[in-house]
mmCIF file of N, CA and C in Angstrom:
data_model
loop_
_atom_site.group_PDB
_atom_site.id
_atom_site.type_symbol
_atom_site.label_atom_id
_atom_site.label_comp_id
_atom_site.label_asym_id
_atom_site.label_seq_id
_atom_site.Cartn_x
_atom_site.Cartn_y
_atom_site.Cartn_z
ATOM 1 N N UNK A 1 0.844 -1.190 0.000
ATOM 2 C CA UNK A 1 0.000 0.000 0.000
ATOM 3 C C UNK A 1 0.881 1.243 0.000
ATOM 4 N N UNK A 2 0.649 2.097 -0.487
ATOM 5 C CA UNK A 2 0.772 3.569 -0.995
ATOM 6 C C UNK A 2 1.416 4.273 0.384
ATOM 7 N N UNK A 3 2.202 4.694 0.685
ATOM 8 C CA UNK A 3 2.123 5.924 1.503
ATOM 9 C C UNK A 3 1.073 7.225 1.485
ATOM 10 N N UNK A 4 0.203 7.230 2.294
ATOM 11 C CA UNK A 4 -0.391 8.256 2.055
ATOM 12 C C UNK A 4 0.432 9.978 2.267
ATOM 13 N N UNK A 5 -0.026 10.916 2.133
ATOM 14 C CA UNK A 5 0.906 11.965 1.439
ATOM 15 C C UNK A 5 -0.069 12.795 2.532
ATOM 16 N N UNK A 6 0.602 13.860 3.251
ATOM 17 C CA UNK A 6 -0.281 14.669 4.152
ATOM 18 C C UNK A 6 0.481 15.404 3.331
ATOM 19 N N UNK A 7 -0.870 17.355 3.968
ATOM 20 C CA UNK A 7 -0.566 18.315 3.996
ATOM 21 C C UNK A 7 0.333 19.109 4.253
ATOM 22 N N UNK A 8 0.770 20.514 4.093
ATOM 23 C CA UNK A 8 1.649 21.071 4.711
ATOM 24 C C UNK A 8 0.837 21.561 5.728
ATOM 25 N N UNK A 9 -0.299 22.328 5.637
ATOM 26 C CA UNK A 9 -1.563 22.641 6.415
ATOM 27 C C UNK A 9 -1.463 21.440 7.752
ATOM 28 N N UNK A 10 -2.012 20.100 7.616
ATOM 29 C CA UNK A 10 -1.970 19.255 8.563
ATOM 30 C C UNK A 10 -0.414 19.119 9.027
ATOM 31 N N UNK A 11 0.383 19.239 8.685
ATOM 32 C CA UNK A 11 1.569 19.246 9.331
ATOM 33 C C UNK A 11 1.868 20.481 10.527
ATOM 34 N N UNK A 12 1.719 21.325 9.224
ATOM 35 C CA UNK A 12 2.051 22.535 10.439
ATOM 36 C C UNK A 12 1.400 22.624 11.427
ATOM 37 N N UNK A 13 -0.123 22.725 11.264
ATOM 38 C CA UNK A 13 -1.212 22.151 13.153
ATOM 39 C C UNK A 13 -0.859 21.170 13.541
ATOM 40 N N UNK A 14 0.456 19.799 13.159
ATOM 41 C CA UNK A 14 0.520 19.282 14.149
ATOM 42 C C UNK A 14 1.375 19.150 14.898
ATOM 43 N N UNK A 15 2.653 20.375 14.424
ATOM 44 C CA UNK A 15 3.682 20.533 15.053
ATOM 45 C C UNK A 15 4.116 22.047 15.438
ATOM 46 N N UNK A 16 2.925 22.997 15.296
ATOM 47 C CA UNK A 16 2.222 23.953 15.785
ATOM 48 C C UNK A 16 3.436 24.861 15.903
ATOM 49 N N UNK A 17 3.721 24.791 13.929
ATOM 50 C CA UNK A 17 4.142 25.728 13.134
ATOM 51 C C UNK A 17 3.557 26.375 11.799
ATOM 52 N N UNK A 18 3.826 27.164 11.588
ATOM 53 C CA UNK A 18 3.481 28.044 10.247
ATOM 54 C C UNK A 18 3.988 27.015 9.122
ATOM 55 N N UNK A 19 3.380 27.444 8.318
ATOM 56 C CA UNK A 19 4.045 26.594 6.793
ATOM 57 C C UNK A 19 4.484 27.220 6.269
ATOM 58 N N UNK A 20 4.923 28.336 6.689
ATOM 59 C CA UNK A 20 6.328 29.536 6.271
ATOM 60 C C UNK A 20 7.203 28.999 7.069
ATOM 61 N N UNK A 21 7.100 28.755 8.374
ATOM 62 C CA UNK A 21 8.393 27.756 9.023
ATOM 63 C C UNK A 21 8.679 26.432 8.510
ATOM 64 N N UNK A 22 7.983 25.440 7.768
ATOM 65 C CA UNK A 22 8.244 24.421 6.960
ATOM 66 C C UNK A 22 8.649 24.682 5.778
ATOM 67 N N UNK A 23 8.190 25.061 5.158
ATOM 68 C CA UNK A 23 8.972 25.999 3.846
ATOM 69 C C UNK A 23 10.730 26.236 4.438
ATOM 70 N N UNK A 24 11.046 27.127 5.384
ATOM 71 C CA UNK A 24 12.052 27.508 5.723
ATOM 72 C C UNK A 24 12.958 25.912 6.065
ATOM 73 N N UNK A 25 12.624 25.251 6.697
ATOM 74 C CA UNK A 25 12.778 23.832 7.196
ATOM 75 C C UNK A 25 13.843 23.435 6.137
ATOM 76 N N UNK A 26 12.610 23.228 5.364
ATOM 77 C CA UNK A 26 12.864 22.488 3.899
ATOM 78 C C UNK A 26 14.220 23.019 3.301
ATOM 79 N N UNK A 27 14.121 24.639 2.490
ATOM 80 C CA UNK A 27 15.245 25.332 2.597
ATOM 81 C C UNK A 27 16.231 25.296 3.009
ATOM 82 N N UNK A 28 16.344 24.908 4.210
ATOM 83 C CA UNK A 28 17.888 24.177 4.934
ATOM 84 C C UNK A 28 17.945 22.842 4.868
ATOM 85 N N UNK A 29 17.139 21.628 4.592
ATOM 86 C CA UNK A 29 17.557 20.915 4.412
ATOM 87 C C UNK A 29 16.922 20.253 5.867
ATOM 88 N N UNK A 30 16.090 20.990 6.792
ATOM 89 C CA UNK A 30 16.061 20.645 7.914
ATOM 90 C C UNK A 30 14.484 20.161 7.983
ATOM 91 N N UNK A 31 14.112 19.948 9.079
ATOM 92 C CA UNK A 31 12.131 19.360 9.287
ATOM 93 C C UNK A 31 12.211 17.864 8.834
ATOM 94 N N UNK A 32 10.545 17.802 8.590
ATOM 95 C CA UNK A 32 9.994 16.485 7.991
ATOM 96 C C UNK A 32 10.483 16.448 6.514
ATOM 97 N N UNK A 33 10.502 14.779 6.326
ATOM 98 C CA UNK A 33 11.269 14.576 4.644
ATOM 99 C C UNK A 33 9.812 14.992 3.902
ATOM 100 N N UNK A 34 9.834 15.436 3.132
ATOM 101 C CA UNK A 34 8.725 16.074 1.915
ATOM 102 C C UNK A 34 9.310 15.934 0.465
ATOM 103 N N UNK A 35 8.302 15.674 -0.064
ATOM 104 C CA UNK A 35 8.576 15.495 -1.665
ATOM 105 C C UNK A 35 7.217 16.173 -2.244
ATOM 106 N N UNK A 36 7.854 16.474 -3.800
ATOM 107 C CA UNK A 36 6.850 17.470 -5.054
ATOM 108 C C UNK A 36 5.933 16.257 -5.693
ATOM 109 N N UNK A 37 4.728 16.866 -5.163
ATOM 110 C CA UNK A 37 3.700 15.692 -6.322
ATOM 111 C C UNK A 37 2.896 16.735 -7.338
ATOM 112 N N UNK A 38 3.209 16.844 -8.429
ATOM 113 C CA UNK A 38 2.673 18.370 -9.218
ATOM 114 C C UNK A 38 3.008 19.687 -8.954
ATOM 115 N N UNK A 39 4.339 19.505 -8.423
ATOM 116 C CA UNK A 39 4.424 21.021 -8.075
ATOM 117 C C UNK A 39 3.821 21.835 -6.698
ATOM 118 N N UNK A 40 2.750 20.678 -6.088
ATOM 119 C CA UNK A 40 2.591 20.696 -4.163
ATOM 120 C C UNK A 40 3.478 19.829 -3.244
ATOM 121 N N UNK A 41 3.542 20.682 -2.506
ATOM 122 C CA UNK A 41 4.884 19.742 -1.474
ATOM 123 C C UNK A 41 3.764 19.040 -0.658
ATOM 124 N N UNK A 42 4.077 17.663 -0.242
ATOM 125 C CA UNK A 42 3.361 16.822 0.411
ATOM 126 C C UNK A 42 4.686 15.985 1.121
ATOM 127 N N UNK A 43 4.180 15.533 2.487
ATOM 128 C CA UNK A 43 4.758 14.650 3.431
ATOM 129 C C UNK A 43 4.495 13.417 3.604
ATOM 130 N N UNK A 44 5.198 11.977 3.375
ATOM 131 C CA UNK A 44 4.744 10.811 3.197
ATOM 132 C C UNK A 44 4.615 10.847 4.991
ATOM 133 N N UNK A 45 3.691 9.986 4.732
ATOM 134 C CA UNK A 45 2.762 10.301 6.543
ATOM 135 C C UNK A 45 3.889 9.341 7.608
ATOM 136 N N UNK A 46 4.520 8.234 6.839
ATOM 137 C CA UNK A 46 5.286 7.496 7.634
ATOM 138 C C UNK A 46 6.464 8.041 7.928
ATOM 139 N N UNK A 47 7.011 8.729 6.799
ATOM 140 C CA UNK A 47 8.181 9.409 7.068
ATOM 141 C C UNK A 47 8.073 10.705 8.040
ATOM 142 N N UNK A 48 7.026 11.127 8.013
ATOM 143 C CA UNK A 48 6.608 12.178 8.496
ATOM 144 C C UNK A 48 6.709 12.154 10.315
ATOM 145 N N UNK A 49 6.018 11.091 10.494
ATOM 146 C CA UNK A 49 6.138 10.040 11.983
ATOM 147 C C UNK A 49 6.676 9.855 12.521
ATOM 148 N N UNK A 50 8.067 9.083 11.786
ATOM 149 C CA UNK A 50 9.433 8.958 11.884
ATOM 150 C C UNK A 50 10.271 9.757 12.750
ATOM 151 N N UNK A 51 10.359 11.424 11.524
ATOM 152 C CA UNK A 51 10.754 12.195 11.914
ATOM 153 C C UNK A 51 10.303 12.570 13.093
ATOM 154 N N UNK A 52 9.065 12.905 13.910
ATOM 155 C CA UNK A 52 8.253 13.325 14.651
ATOM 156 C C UNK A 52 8.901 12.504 15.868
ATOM 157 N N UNK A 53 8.770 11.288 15.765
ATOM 158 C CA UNK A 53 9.110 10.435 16.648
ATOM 159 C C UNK A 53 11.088 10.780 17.490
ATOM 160 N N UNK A 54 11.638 10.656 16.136
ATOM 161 C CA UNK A 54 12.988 11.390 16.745
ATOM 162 C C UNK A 54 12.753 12.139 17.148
ATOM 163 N N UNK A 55 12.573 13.343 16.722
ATOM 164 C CA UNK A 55 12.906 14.853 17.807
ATOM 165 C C UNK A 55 12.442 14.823 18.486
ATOM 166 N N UNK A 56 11.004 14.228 18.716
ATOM 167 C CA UNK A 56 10.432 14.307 20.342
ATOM 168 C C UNK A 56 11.344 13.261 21.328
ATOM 169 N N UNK A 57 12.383 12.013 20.887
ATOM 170 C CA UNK A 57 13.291 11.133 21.586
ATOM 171 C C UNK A 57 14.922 12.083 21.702
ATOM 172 N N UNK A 58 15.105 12.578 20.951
ATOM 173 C CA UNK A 58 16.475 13.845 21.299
ATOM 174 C C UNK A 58 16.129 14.775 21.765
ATOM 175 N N UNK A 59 14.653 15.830 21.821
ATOM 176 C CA UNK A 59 14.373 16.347 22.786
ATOM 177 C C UNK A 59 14.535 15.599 24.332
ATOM 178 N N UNK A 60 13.701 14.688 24.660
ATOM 179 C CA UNK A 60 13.554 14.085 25.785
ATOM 180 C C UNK A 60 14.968 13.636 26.343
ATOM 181 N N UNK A 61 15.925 13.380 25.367
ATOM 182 C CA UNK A 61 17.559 13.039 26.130
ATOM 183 C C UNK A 61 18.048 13.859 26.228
ATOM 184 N N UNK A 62 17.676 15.233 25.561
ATOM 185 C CA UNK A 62 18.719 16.402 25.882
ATOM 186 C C UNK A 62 19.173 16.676 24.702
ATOM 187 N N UNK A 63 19.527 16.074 23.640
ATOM 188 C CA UNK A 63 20.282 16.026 22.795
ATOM 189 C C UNK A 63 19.740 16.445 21.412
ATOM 190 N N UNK A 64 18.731 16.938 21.821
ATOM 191 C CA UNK A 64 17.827 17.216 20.086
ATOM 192 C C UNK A 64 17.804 19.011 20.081
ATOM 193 N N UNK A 65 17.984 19.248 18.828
ATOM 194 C CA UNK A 65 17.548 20.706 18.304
ATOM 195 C C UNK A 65 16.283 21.197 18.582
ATOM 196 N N UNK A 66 15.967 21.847 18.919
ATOM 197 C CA UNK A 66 14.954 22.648 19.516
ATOM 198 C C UNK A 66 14.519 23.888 17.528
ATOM 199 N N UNK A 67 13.389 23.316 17.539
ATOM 200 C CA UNK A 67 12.860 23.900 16.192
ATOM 201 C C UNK A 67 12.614 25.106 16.125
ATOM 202 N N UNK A 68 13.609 26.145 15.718
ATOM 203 C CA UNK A 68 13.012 27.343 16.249
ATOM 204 C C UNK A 68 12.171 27.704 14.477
ATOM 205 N N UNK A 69 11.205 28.839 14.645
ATOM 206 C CA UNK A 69 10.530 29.295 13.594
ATOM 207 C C UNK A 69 8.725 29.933 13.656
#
């Protein structure tokens, strides 16, 4: 089965940032992994998770970047 593909919209409410701060993310190379489907940026939901899942585990040890934006 497919990866389903979230929003930048649902992303950003769920990590309760702007999608001018994901945009910026992206730009450095930094945030959730995202890829172009027509020219809209979309987030494969697993990868998306993933990511989510680390920084909230390097936050919690001390050792994670703190997202500023």
């Amino acid at each position: 089965m497919e990866d389903q593909l979230l929003t930048p919209r649902f992303v950003s409410n769920d990590v309760g940032k702007s999608t001018k701060t994901l945009s910026a993310w992206r730009g450095v190379g930094t945030g959730p992994p995202s890829v172009k489907v027509g020219g809209s940026v979309r987030y494969p939901r697993g990868a998306y998770y993933a990511w989510k899942r680390q920084v909230i585990t390097e936050t919690l040890r001390g050792d994670g970047v703190v997202l500023a934006g």
